[in-house]
Coordinates of C-alpha atoms and ligand atoms in Angstrom, one line a residue:
M281 CA 50.4 -27.5 -46.9
T282 CA 51.2 -29.8 -44.0
E283 CA 49.9 -28.5 -40.8
T284 CA 50.5 -30.0 -37.3
A285 CA 48.6 -29.1 -34.2
T286 CA 51.4 -27.0 -32.7
R287 CA 54.4 -25.7 -34.5
P288 CA 57.5 -25.0 -32.5
T289 CA 59.3 -23.2 -35.4
P290 CA 57.9 -20.4 -37.4
D291 CA 57.4 -20.9 -41.1
T292 CA 58.4 -17.7 -42.9
T293 CA 57.9 -18.9 -46.5
V294 CA 54.6 -17.9 -48.2
S295 CA 52.2 -20.7 -48.3
E296 CA 48.9 -20.9 -50.2
A297 CA 45.4 -21.7 -49.1
D298 CA 42.0 -21.1 -50.5
V299 CA 40.7 -19.9 -47.2
V300 CA 42.3 -18.7 -44.0
V301 CA 40.0 -18.9 -41.0
V302 CA 40.9 -16.8 -38.0
G303 CA 39.9 -18.5 -34.7
A304 CA 39.2 -22.1 -33.7
G305 CA 36.1 -21.7 -31.6
F306 CA 32.8 -23.2 -32.6
S307 CA 32.7 -21.0 -35.8
G308 CA 36.2 -21.8 -36.9
L309 CA 35.8 -25.5 -36.4
Y310 CA 32.6 -25.8 -38.3
L311 CA 34.0 -23.6 -41.1
L312 CA 37.0 -25.9 -41.4
H313 CA 34.8 -29.0 -41.6
R314 CA 32.3 -27.5 -44.1
L315 CA 34.8 -25.8 -46.4
R316 CA 36.9 -29.0 -46.5
G317 CA 33.9 -30.9 -47.5
Q318 CA 33.4 -28.4 -50.3
G319 CA 36.9 -29.1 -51.6
F320 CA 38.7 -26.1 -50.3
R321 CA 42.2 -26.0 -48.8
V322 CA 41.8 -24.3 -45.4
V323 CA 44.2 -23.2 -42.7
V324 CA 42.9 -22.1 -39.3
F325 CA 44.9 -19.9 -37.0
E326 CA 44.2 -19.9 -33.3
A327 CA 45.9 -17.8 -30.6
G328 CA 45.2 -20.3 -27.8
D329 CA 47.0 -23.5 -27.3
G330 CA 43.8 -25.4 -27.7
V331 CA 40.5 -25.2 -29.6
G332 CA 37.3 -23.8 -28.1
G333 CA 37.4 -20.0 -28.3
T334 CA 35.1 -18.6 -25.6
W335 CA 35.1 -22.0 -23.8
Y336 CA 38.8 -22.2 -23.9
W337 CA 39.4 -18.8 -22.4
N338 CA 36.6 -18.3 -19.9
R339 CA 37.6 -20.8 -17.2
Y340 CA 36.6 -18.6 -14.2
P341 CA 34.7 -20.3 -11.3
G342 CA 31.1 -20.9 -12.2
A343 CA 31.6 -20.3 -15.9
R344 CA 28.7 -22.0 -17.8
V345 CA 26.6 -21.4 -20.8
D346 CA 23.2 -19.7 -20.1
V347 CA 21.4 -21.2 -23.1
K348 CA 20.2 -24.8 -22.6
S349 CA 22.8 -27.4 -23.7
M350 CA 20.3 -29.2 -25.9
E351 CA 19.9 -26.0 -27.9
Y352 CA 23.5 -24.7 -27.5
S353 CA 25.1 -27.3 -29.6
F354 CA 25.8 -28.2 -33.2
S355 CA 22.9 -29.4 -35.3
F356 CA 24.7 -29.9 -38.6
D357 CA 25.5 -33.5 -38.0
G358 CA 22.8 -35.9 -37.0
E359 CA 25.1 -38.5 -35.5
L360 CA 27.0 -35.9 -33.5
Q361 CA 23.9 -34.5 -31.9
Q362 CA 22.5 -38.0 -31.2
E363 CA 25.7 -39.4 -29.7
W364 CA 26.7 -36.6 -27.4
E365 CA 25.1 -36.8 -24.0
W366 CA 24.7 -33.5 -22.1
T367 CA 24.7 -33.8 -18.3
E368 CA 23.1 -30.5 -17.2
K369 CA 20.6 -27.9 -18.3
Y370 CA 23.5 -25.4 -18.4
P371 CA 26.7 -27.3 -18.6
P372 CA 29.9 -25.9 -17.1
Q373 CA 32.8 -24.6 -19.1
E374 CA 34.8 -27.9 -18.7
E375 CA 32.0 -29.9 -20.4
L376 CA 31.6 -27.4 -23.2
L377 CA 35.4 -27.6 -23.8
R378 CA 35.2 -31.4 -23.9
Y379 CA 32.4 -31.1 -26.4
V380 CA 34.5 -28.7 -28.6
N381 CA 37.4 -31.1 -28.4
H382 CA 35.2 -34.0 -29.3
V383 CA 34.0 -32.1 -32.4
A384 CA 37.7 -31.4 -33.4
D385 CA 38.6 -35.1 -33.1
R386 CA 35.4 -36.5 -34.6
F387 CA 35.9 -34.5 -37.8
D388 CA 39.7 -34.8 -37.8
L389 CA 40.1 -31.1 -37.7
R390 CA 43.3 -30.6 -35.8
K391 CA 45.7 -31.2 -38.7
D392 CA 44.7 -27.9 -40.3
I393 CA 44.7 -25.8 -37.2
R394 CA 47.8 -23.8 -36.2
L395 CA 47.6 -23.2 -32.4
E396 CA 49.4 -20.5 -30.4
T397 CA 49.5 -18.4 -33.5
R398 CA 47.8 -15.0 -33.6
V399 CA 46.9 -13.4 -36.9
T400 CA 48.2 -9.8 -36.8
E401 CA 47.6 -8.6 -40.3
A402 CA 45.5 -9.3 -43.4
V403 CA 46.2 -7.2 -46.6
W404 CA 44.2 -7.4 -49.8
D405 CA 46.0 -7.4 -53.1
D406 CA 43.6 -6.2 -55.8
E407 CA 45.9 -7.3 -58.6
D408 CA 46.0 -10.9 -57.5
A409 CA 42.6 -10.8 -55.8
R410 CA 44.1 -12.4 -52.8
W411 CA 44.7 -11.7 -49.1
M412 CA 48.1 -11.9 -47.6
V413 CA 47.7 -13.0 -44.0
R414 CA 50.6 -12.7 -41.5
T415 CA 50.9 -14.0 -37.9
D416 CA 52.9 -13.2 -34.8
R417 CA 55.0 -16.3 -35.6
G418 CA 56.1 -15.1 -39.0
D419 CA 53.6 -17.1 -41.1
Q420 CA 52.6 -15.6 -44.4
V421 CA 49.7 -17.2 -46.2
S422 CA 48.3 -16.1 -49.4
A423 CA 44.6 -16.9 -49.6
A424 CA 41.6 -16.1 -51.8
H425 CA 39.4 -15.6 -48.7
V426 CA 39.8 -14.6 -45.1
I427 CA 37.0 -15.5 -42.6
M428 CA 37.1 -13.8 -39.3
A429 CA 35.7 -16.4 -36.8
T430 CA 37.1 -14.4 -33.9
G431 CA 34.1 -14.3 -31.6
C432 CA 32.1 -11.4 -30.3
L433 CA 33.4 -11.4 -26.7
S434 CA 37.1 -12.3 -27.1
T435 CA 39.0 -9.0 -26.6
S436 CA 38.9 -8.6 -22.8
K437 CA 39.0 -5.3 -21.0
V438 CA 40.4 -4.2 -17.7
P439 CA 39.2 -0.9 -16.3
E440 CA 41.0 2.2 -17.5
V441 CA 42.1 3.2 -14.1
P442 CA 45.8 4.0 -13.3
G443 CA 48.1 1.8 -11.2
L444 CA 47.5 -1.8 -12.2
E445 CA 51.2 -2.3 -12.9
T446 CA 52.0 -1.3 -9.3
Y447 CA 49.6 -3.9 -7.7
T448 CA 51.6 -6.5 -5.8
G449 CA 48.9 -9.1 -5.4
R450 CA 47.6 -11.5 -8.0
W451 CA 45.0 -10.2 -10.5
Y452 CA 42.9 -12.0 -13.0
H453 CA 40.4 -11.3 -15.8
T454 CA 37.5 -13.7 -16.0
G455 CA 38.0 -13.9 -19.8
H456 CA 41.6 -15.1 -19.5
W457 CA 41.5 -17.3 -16.5
P458 CA 44.6 -19.4 -15.6
K459 CA 44.3 -23.0 -16.8
E460 CA 45.4 -24.4 -13.5
G461 CA 42.6 -22.6 -11.7
V462 CA 42.9 -20.2 -8.7
D463 CA 42.5 -21.1 -5.0
F464 CA 41.2 -18.1 -3.1
T465 CA 41.0 -20.0 0.3
G466 CA 41.8 -17.6 3.1
Q467 CA 42.3 -14.6 0.9
R468 CA 40.8 -11.1 0.8
V469 CA 39.4 -10.8 -2.7
G470 CA 38.0 -7.9 -4.7
V471 CA 35.8 -8.5 -7.8
V472 CA 35.1 -5.6 -10.1
G473 CA 32.1 -6.1 -12.4
T474 CA 28.6 -7.6 -12.1
G475 CA 27.8 -8.8 -15.7
S476 CA 27.3 -12.5 -16.4
S477 CA 30.9 -13.4 -15.5
G478 CA 30.7 -11.6 -12.2
V479 CA 27.3 -13.0 -11.4
Q480 CA 28.5 -16.5 -12.1
S481 CA 31.8 -16.3 -10.2
I482 CA 30.9 -14.1 -7.2
P483 CA 28.9 -16.8 -5.3
L484 CA 31.7 -19.4 -5.7
I485 CA 34.5 -17.0 -4.9
A486 CA 32.5 -15.9 -1.8
E487 CA 32.4 -19.5 -0.6
Q488 CA 36.1 -19.9 -0.8
A489 CA 37.6 -16.5 0.1
A490 CA 38.0 -15.2 3.7
H491 CA 36.4 -11.9 2.5
L492 CA 35.0 -10.7 -0.8
T493 CA 34.3 -7.1 -1.8
V494 CA 32.2 -6.7 -4.9
F495 CA 32.5 -3.4 -6.8
Q496 CA 29.3 -2.8 -8.7
R497 CA 28.9 0.0 -11.3
T498 CA 25.5 -1.1 -12.6
P499 CA 23.2 -3.6 -10.9
N500 CA 21.9 -6.2 -13.3
F501 CA 18.7 -8.2 -13.6
V502 CA 19.6 -11.7 -12.4
I503 CA 17.1 -14.5 -12.9
P504 CA 17.5 -17.8 -11.1
A505 CA 19.1 -20.3 -13.5
H506 CA 17.5 -23.4 -11.9
N507 CA 20.4 -25.4 -13.3
H508 CA 20.0 -29.2 -12.8
P509 CA 21.1 -32.5 -14.2
I510 CA 19.3 -33.3 -17.4
D511 CA 16.6 -36.0 -17.0
P512 CA 17.7 -38.8 -19.4
E513 CA 14.1 -39.2 -20.5
H514 CA 13.9 -35.5 -21.4
Q515 CA 17.2 -35.8 -23.3
R516 CA 15.8 -38.8 -25.2
S517 CA 12.6 -37.1 -26.1
V518 CA 14.3 -34.0 -27.4
K519 CA 16.7 -36.1 -29.5
A520 CA 13.7 -38.1 -30.9
A521 CA 12.4 -34.8 -32.3
Y522 CA 15.7 -33.0 -32.7
D523 CA 15.0 -31.8 -36.2
E524 CA 11.7 -30.1 -35.3
H525 CA 13.4 -28.5 -32.2
R526 CA 16.3 -27.2 -34.2
Q527 CA 14.0 -25.8 -36.9
A528 CA 11.8 -24.0 -34.4
A529 CA 15.0 -22.4 -33.0
R530 CA 16.1 -21.3 -36.5
E531 CA 12.7 -19.6 -37.1
S532 CA 12.5 -18.0 -33.6
G533 CA 13.3 -14.5 -32.5
F534 CA 16.4 -15.2 -30.3
G535 CA 17.4 -18.6 -31.7
I536 CA 15.7 -20.3 -28.7
A537 CA 12.5 -22.1 -29.2
V538 CA 9.9 -20.6 -26.9
P539 CA 6.2 -20.0 -27.4
V540 CA 5.5 -16.8 -29.3
A541 CA 3.7 -14.2 -27.2
T542 CA 0.3 -13.0 -28.5
K543 CA -0.6 -10.5 -25.8
A544 CA 0.9 -7.2 -24.7
A545 CA 1.8 -6.8 -21.0
L546 CA -0.2 -3.6 -20.9
E547 CA -3.3 -5.4 -22.2
A548 CA -2.9 -8.2 -19.7
S549 CA -4.4 -8.0 -16.2
E550 CA -2.1 -7.6 -13.2
E551 CA -2.9 -11.3 -12.3
E552 CA -1.9 -12.5 -15.8
R553 CA 1.3 -10.6 -15.7
T554 CA 2.2 -11.8 -12.2
A555 CA 1.4 -15.4 -13.2
L556 CA 3.7 -15.2 -16.2
Y557 CA 6.6 -13.6 -14.2
E558 CA 6.1 -16.1 -11.4
R559 CA 6.6 -18.9 -14.0
A560 CA 9.6 -17.2 -15.5
W561 CA 11.2 -16.8 -12.1
H562 CA 10.3 -20.2 -10.5
D563 CA 9.9 -22.7 -13.4
P564 CA 12.9 -25.1 -13.3
D565 CA 12.7 -25.3 -17.1
N566 CA 12.7 -21.5 -17.6
S567 CA 15.2 -19.9 -20.0
L568 CA 17.1 -16.7 -20.4
V569 CA 14.5 -15.2 -22.7
T570 CA 11.3 -16.3 -20.8
F571 CA 10.8 -12.8 -19.4
L572 CA 11.6 -11.1 -22.7
T573 CA 9.3 -13.2 -24.9
G574 CA 6.4 -13.5 -22.5
F575 CA 4.6 -10.4 -23.8
T576 CA 4.8 -8.7 -27.2
D577 CA 5.7 -5.2 -25.8
M578 CA 8.4 -6.2 -23.4
I579 CA 11.3 -4.7 -25.4
T580 CA 9.5 -1.8 -27.1
D581 CA 7.4 -0.2 -24.3
R582 CA 9.0 1.2 -21.2
E583 CA 5.9 0.9 -19.0
A584 CA 5.4 -2.7 -20.1
N585 CA 9.0 -3.5 -19.4
D586 CA 8.8 -1.9 -16.0
T587 CA 6.2 -4.4 -14.9
A588 CA 8.8 -7.2 -15.3
A589 CA 11.6 -5.0 -13.9
Q590 CA 9.5 -4.3 -10.8
Y591 CA 8.8 -8.0 -10.4
V592 CA 12.5 -8.7 -10.3
R593 CA 13.2 -5.8 -8.0
D594 CA 10.6 -7.1 -5.6
R595 CA 12.3 -10.5 -5.5
I596 CA 15.6 -8.9 -4.8
A597 CA 14.1 -7.1 -1.8
E598 CA 12.7 -10.4 -0.5
I599 CA 16.0 -12.3 -0.9
V600 CA 18.5 -9.7 0.4
H601 CA 18.2 -9.1 4.2
D602 CA 19.9 -5.7 4.4
P603 CA 17.4 -3.2 2.8
E604 CA 20.3 -0.9 1.8
V605 CA 22.2 -3.7 0.1
A606 CA 18.9 -4.8 -1.6
R607 CA 18.4 -1.3 -2.8
M608 CA 21.9 -1.1 -4.3
L609 CA 21.3 -4.4 -6.1
Q610 CA 18.0 -3.3 -7.7
P611 CA 18.4 -2.1 -11.2
T612 CA 16.5 1.1 -11.9
D613 CA 18.7 2.8 -14.5
H614 CA 17.9 0.6 -17.5
P615 CA 14.9 -1.4 -18.8
F616 CA 14.9 -5.2 -18.2
G617 CA 16.9 -7.0 -20.9
T618 CA 18.5 -3.9 -22.5
K619 CA 21.8 -4.9 -20.9
R620 CA 22.4 -8.6 -21.2
P621 CA 20.2 -10.2 -18.5
C622 CA 22.0 -12.8 -16.4
L623 CA 21.2 -16.2 -15.0
G624 CA 22.5 -16.8 -11.5
T625 CA 22.7 -19.4 -8.8
N626 CA 22.6 -18.0 -5.3
Y627 CA 23.7 -14.6 -6.6
Y628 CA 21.5 -12.3 -4.5
E629 CA 21.7 -14.7 -1.6
T630 CA 25.5 -14.3 -1.6
F631 CA 25.1 -10.7 -0.4
N632 CA 23.6 -12.1 2.9
R633 CA 26.9 -13.7 3.7
P634 CA 28.9 -12.0 6.5
N635 CA 32.1 -12.2 4.4
V636 CA 30.7 -10.3 1.4
R637 CA 30.5 -6.6 1.0
L638 CA 28.9 -4.7 -1.9
V639 CA 30.4 -1.3 -2.9
D640 CA 28.7 1.1 -5.3
V641 CA 31.3 2.4 -7.7
R642 CA 28.8 4.4 -9.7
R643 CA 28.5 6.7 -6.7
D644 CA 32.1 6.4 -5.7
P645 CA 34.2 5.3 -8.7
I646 CA 37.4 3.4 -8.6
A647 CA 40.1 6.1 -8.7
E648 CA 43.3 4.0 -8.9
I649 CA 44.7 0.5 -8.4
T650 CA 47.3 0.7 -5.5
T651 CA 50.1 -1.5 -4.6
K652 CA 47.9 -3.3 -2.1
G653 CA 44.4 -3.1 -3.7
L654 CA 42.4 -0.2 -4.9
R655 CA 41.1 3.2 -3.9
T656 CA 37.8 4.7 -4.6
G657 CA 37.2 8.5 -4.1
T658 CA 36.5 7.9 -0.4
E659 CA 38.0 4.6 0.7
E660 CA 41.0 2.4 0.4
F661 CA 40.8 -1.4 0.1
E662 CA 43.5 -4.1 0.5
F663 CA 43.3 -7.4 -1.4
D664 CA 45.4 -10.5 -1.8
A665 CA 43.7 -11.0 -5.2
L666 CA 41.7 -8.8 -7.6
V667 CA 39.3 -10.2 -10.2
F668 CA 38.2 -8.2 -13.2
A669 CA 34.9 -9.4 -14.5
T670 CA 34.9 -6.3 -16.6
G671 CA 33.9 -7.7 -20.0
F672 CA 35.1 -7.2 -23.5
D673 CA 35.5 -4.8 -26.4
A674 CA 32.4 -6.6 -27.8
M675 CA 31.6 -7.4 -31.5
T676 CA 34.2 -5.2 -33.2
G677 CA 37.2 -5.5 -30.8
S678 CA 38.6 -8.7 -32.1
L679 CA 38.0 -7.6 -35.7
T680 CA 39.8 -4.3 -35.4
A681 CA 42.6 -5.9 -33.3
V682 CA 43.9 -7.4 -36.6
D683 CA 45.3 -4.9 -39.0
I684 CA 42.9 -5.6 -41.9
R685 CA 43.5 -3.6 -45.1
G686 CA 41.2 -3.8 -48.0
R687 CA 41.2 -2.2 -51.4
D688 CA 43.6 0.7 -51.8
G689 CA 45.1 -0.1 -48.4
R690 CA 42.1 1.2 -46.5
S691 CA 42.1 -0.1 -42.9
L692 CA 39.0 -1.6 -41.3
R693 CA 39.8 0.4 -38.2
E694 CA 39.5 3.7 -40.1
V695 CA 36.5 2.6 -42.1
W696 CA 34.7 1.7 -38.9
A697 CA 35.9 4.8 -36.9
A698 CA 32.3 6.0 -36.6
G699 CA 30.9 2.5 -35.9
P700 CA 30.7 -0.8 -37.8
R701 CA 29.1 -0.8 -41.2
T702 CA 28.3 -4.1 -42.8
Y703 CA 25.9 -5.8 -45.2
L704 CA 24.0 -8.4 -43.3
G705 CA 26.9 -8.5 -40.7
I706 CA 28.7 -10.8 -43.2
Q707 CA 30.8 -8.5 -45.4
V708 CA 32.2 -5.0 -45.6
A709 CA 32.3 -2.9 -48.8
G710 CA 35.9 -2.4 -49.9
F711 CA 37.0 -5.6 -48.3
P712 CA 36.4 -8.2 -51.0
N713 CA 36.4 -11.9 -49.9
M714 CA 36.6 -11.0 -46.2
W715 CA 33.8 -12.5 -44.2
T716 CA 32.7 -12.1 -40.6
I717 CA 30.9 -14.8 -38.6
T718 CA 28.2 -13.3 -36.4
G719 CA 29.5 -9.9 -37.2
P720 CA 27.9 -6.6 -36.2
G721 CA 24.7 -6.0 -38.1
S722 CA 23.6 -9.7 -37.6
P723 CA 21.6 -11.1 -34.7
S724 CA 24.8 -12.5 -33.2
V725 CA 25.0 -11.7 -29.5
L726 CA 21.2 -11.2 -29.3
S727 CA 20.7 -14.8 -30.2
N728 CA 21.6 -18.4 -29.3
M729 CA 25.1 -18.1 -30.8
M730 CA 25.1 -21.7 -32.0
V731 CA 22.1 -21.1 -34.2
S732 CA 23.6 -17.9 -35.6
I733 CA 27.1 -19.5 -36.1
E734 CA 25.7 -22.4 -38.1
Q735 CA 23.6 -20.1 -40.2
H736 CA 26.6 -17.8 -41.1
V737 CA 29.0 -20.7 -41.6
E738 CA 26.6 -22.3 -44.0
W739 CA 25.7 -19.1 -45.8
V740 CA 29.4 -18.0 -46.2
S741 CA 30.8 -21.3 -47.2
D742 CA 28.0 -21.7 -49.8
A743 CA 28.7 -18.2 -51.1
I744 CA 32.4 -19.0 -51.5
A745 CA 31.6 -22.3 -53.2
A746 CA 29.1 -20.6 -55.5
L747 CA 31.8 -18.1 -56.5
R748 CA 34.1 -20.9 -57.4
D749 CA 31.5 -22.9 -59.2
E750 CA 30.5 -19.9 -61.3
G751 CA 34.1 -19.0 -62.2
L752 CA 34.0 -15.8 -60.2
A753 CA 36.8 -14.5 -58.1
T754 CA 35.6 -11.8 -55.7
M755 CA 32.5 -10.8 -53.7
E756 CA 31.8 -7.8 -51.6
P757 CA 28.8 -5.7 -50.7
D758 CA 27.5 -3.0 -52.9
Q759 CA 27.9 0.3 -51.1
D760 CA 24.2 1.2 -51.3
A761 CA 23.1 -2.1 -50.1
Q762 CA 25.5 -1.8 -47.1
D763 CA 24.3 1.7 -46.3
G764 CA 20.7 0.6 -46.5
W765 CA 21.3 -2.4 -44.2
T766 CA 23.3 -0.4 -41.7
R767 CA 20.4 2.1 -41.6
H768 CA 17.9 -0.7 -41.2
V769 CA 19.8 -2.3 -38.3
D770 CA 19.9 1.1 -36.6
E771 CA 16.2 1.9 -37.2
V772 CA 15.1 -1.5 -35.9
G773 CA 17.3 -1.1 -32.9
H774 CA 15.8 2.3 -32.2
M775 CA 12.3 0.9 -32.3
T776 CA 13.2 -0.9 -29.1
L777 CA 14.4 0.1 -25.7
Y778 CA 17.9 -1.3 -26.2
P779 CA 19.6 2.0 -27.1
S780 CA 18.3 3.6 -23.8
A781 CA 20.8 1.6 -21.8
N782 CA 24.5 2.0 -21.4
S783 CA 25.6 -1.4 -22.6
W784 CA 28.3 -3.2 -24.5
Y785 CA 25.7 -3.7 -27.2
M786 CA 26.0 0.0 -27.7
G787 CA 29.8 0.1 -27.2
D788 CA 29.3 2.1 -24.0
N789 CA 31.8 0.0 -22.0
V790 CA 34.8 1.1 -24.1
P791 CA 35.8 4.7 -23.6
G792 CA 35.8 6.5 -27.0
K793 CA 33.9 3.7 -28.9
P794 CA 31.2 5.2 -31.1
R795 CA 27.7 4.7 -29.6
V796 CA 26.0 2.4 -32.2
F797 CA 23.6 -0.4 -31.5
M798 CA 25.7 -3.2 -33.1
P799 CA 23.6 -6.4 -33.3
Y800 CA 20.5 -6.8 -35.4
I801 CA 17.3 -7.2 -33.4
G802 CA 15.0 -8.0 -36.3
G803 CA 14.9 -11.6 -35.2
V804 CA 16.9 -14.7 -36.0
G805 CA 14.1 -16.2 -38.2
P806 CA 13.4 -13.1 -40.3
Y807 CA 17.1 -12.4 -40.6
R808 CA 17.7 -15.9 -42.0
Q809 CA 14.9 -15.4 -44.4
K810 CA 16.4 -12.2 -45.6
C811 CA 19.8 -13.9 -46.1
D812 CA 18.1 -16.7 -48.1
E813 CA 16.2 -14.2 -50.3
V814 CA 19.5 -12.5 -51.0
V815 CA 20.8 -15.7 -52.4
S816 CA 17.7 -16.6 -54.4
N817 CA 17.8 -13.1 -55.9
G818 CA 21.3 -13.9 -57.2
Y819 CA 23.2 -12.5 -54.2
E820 CA 21.3 -9.3 -54.3
G821 CA 23.2 -6.4 -52.8
F822 CA 26.6 -8.0 -53.4
V823 CA 29.0 -7.3 -56.2
R824 CA 30.6 -10.5 -57.6
R825 CA 33.3 -10.2 -60.1
P826 CA 35.4 -12.5 -62.3
M827 CA 39.1 -12.5 -62.0
R828 CA 40.0 -10.2 -64.8
V829 CA 37.7 -7.4 -63.6
A830 CA 38.8 -8.0 -60.0
A831 CA 42.4 -7.6 -61.1
G832 CA 41.6 -4.4 -63.0
M833 CA 42.3 -5.9 -66.4
S834 CA 39.0 -5.3 -68.1
Ligands
LIG64 P1 29.9 -7.5 -19.1 O1 28.6 -8.0 -19.2 O2 30.4 -6.5 -20.0 O3 30.1 -7.0 -17.6 C1 31.2 -6.3 -17.2 C2 30.9 -5.7 -15.9 O4 32.1 -4.9 -15.5 C3 29.8 -4.7 -15.8 O5 29.1 -4.9 -14.6 C4 30.5 -3.4 -15.9 O6 29.7 -2.3 -15.4 C5 31.7 -3.6 -15.1 N1 32.8 -2.7 -15.4 C6 33.4 -2.5 -16.5 N2 34.3 -1.5 -16.4 C7 34.2 -1.1 -15.1 C8 34.9 -0.1 -14.4 N3 35.9 0.7 -14.9 N4 34.6 0.1 -13.1 C9 33.6 -0.6 -12.5 N5 32.9 -1.6 -13.2 C10 33.2 -1.8 -14.4 O7 31.0 -8.7 -19.2 P2 30.8 -10.2 -18.7 O8 32.1 -10.9 -19.0 O9 30.2 -10.3 -17.4 O10 29.8 -10.8 -19.7 C11 30.0 -10.8 -21.1 C12 29.0 -11.6 -21.8 O11 29.4 -13.0 -21.8 C13 27.6 -11.7 -21.3 O12 26.8 -10.6 -21.5 C14 27.1 -12.9 -21.9 O13 26.7 -12.7 -23.2 C15 28.2 -13.8 -21.8 P3 28.7 -1.5 -16.4 O14 27.5 -2.4 -16.6 O15 29.5 -1.2 -17.7 O16 28.4 -0.3 -15.7

């Protein structure tokens, strides 16, 4: 096949590939590079008009990664990680997008990526043991394998309140921000949502807008990011020992190398606890997980957790001048970390500005979007612009957005109607040769995504290469293995405090979505070990078949 970066005319003939990859974010790019190196013909489809996935779409003011750049980057190529110079502890979206584009150029990836092309359908043919993949531009590609590298936070959600189509101002979702940017100068702006995207954008929008109203349903725990330029000496010293740093991250709980706690918060004295929380709050080198990993019982014991939660609530009360606003900003309805904790810069301070108002829409929900703004049960608001920082149909949304039909025409949407079921978050029984990168049932969103992406890309591409090398045609989970793993993911999840919160980890933000704890909290290191053991035991728990059996001819 000859692919170009963008294709003005649709190609309706059926073309052939060994592997179709859906998505050209970090996962899709690395898959293309690795599978190519293994001798496969690969075609990548990408809905955007550029590569980058998350970092292509999330261009809202203040968008930046909240895992340190030196850790949130590819480790698979020694020269790449040595030559790229990061500028900040947490680089902004523009820098991450530059990095992604550098990777695409450095490994000559663009020629196999079809941009502005959305995969709409993938149908398995058991006779031929192949997938037929179709796109919104009329492409039809027959491929032995389909890999969903669609990202966990890609299908954005606006609130299910009536009236948006009647609104006459401009509205934006943080996850699909206009490329040209937005100038809020002099405007009355409403922001709905106080997750990471709201927390990052609210302080910057407040600086620009004439007036900002923030609609908060759930207050979040926001830790100071202490973002700063990277000290060149620090960068050099990390790079000098990069292999050890990367290995430590691979073996860690969250894919972020931090010291392993040995003591429970409830065994520690109040002074010890406070000392640790003070460090986690004030240390310029802190990280997203410093609070969560400081004590052994932080995510399993409510009382232990509450010692950290109370520490943060106290800081909010110190920062925010108006006691009533401070009280509204203090999270009390969920344990620390059970909703994605946020890193912020001037977040709580922003609520001291005279042009910022906080509205509690848990108490007084948004009833409708009006022509001029929005209306809660008790009050009407007028805005020149509305910003929805309202998140995503996480983890499963971009998988079920594609009409995927496995053996006997069974649709993934139906098979997952009661919640996602996978083996290792990598494959689904009844969907041979379909693979998910950082899928539900793997550490995924509870980890440094780069570490988990690399692990999955390597595991999946090696599994596909092993099939070929052994003369086999198809691979899918054994039903019992999948049931056992799904049970295990659920049991481990329920040993923690995570299920006690209403969160997108549980599907709570999407009305009607089954309430299932989707990521695997067993830890990045132990999970990797499990995946490696599966391979050394001959792909234990998977069914691998030669062509004639796959095609039903035996
Ligand atoms: P999140 O974390 O899902 O945050 C979405 C926010 O929007 C959250 O505060 C929601 O409140 C709020 N929301 C959603 N729907 C509504 C309605 N109908 N009314 C009021 N408020 C609403 O998405 P982000 O984009 O901020 O972050 C996603 C991830 O990206 C983040 O976790 C990091 O991993 C990076 P709720 O909490 O549901 O009550």
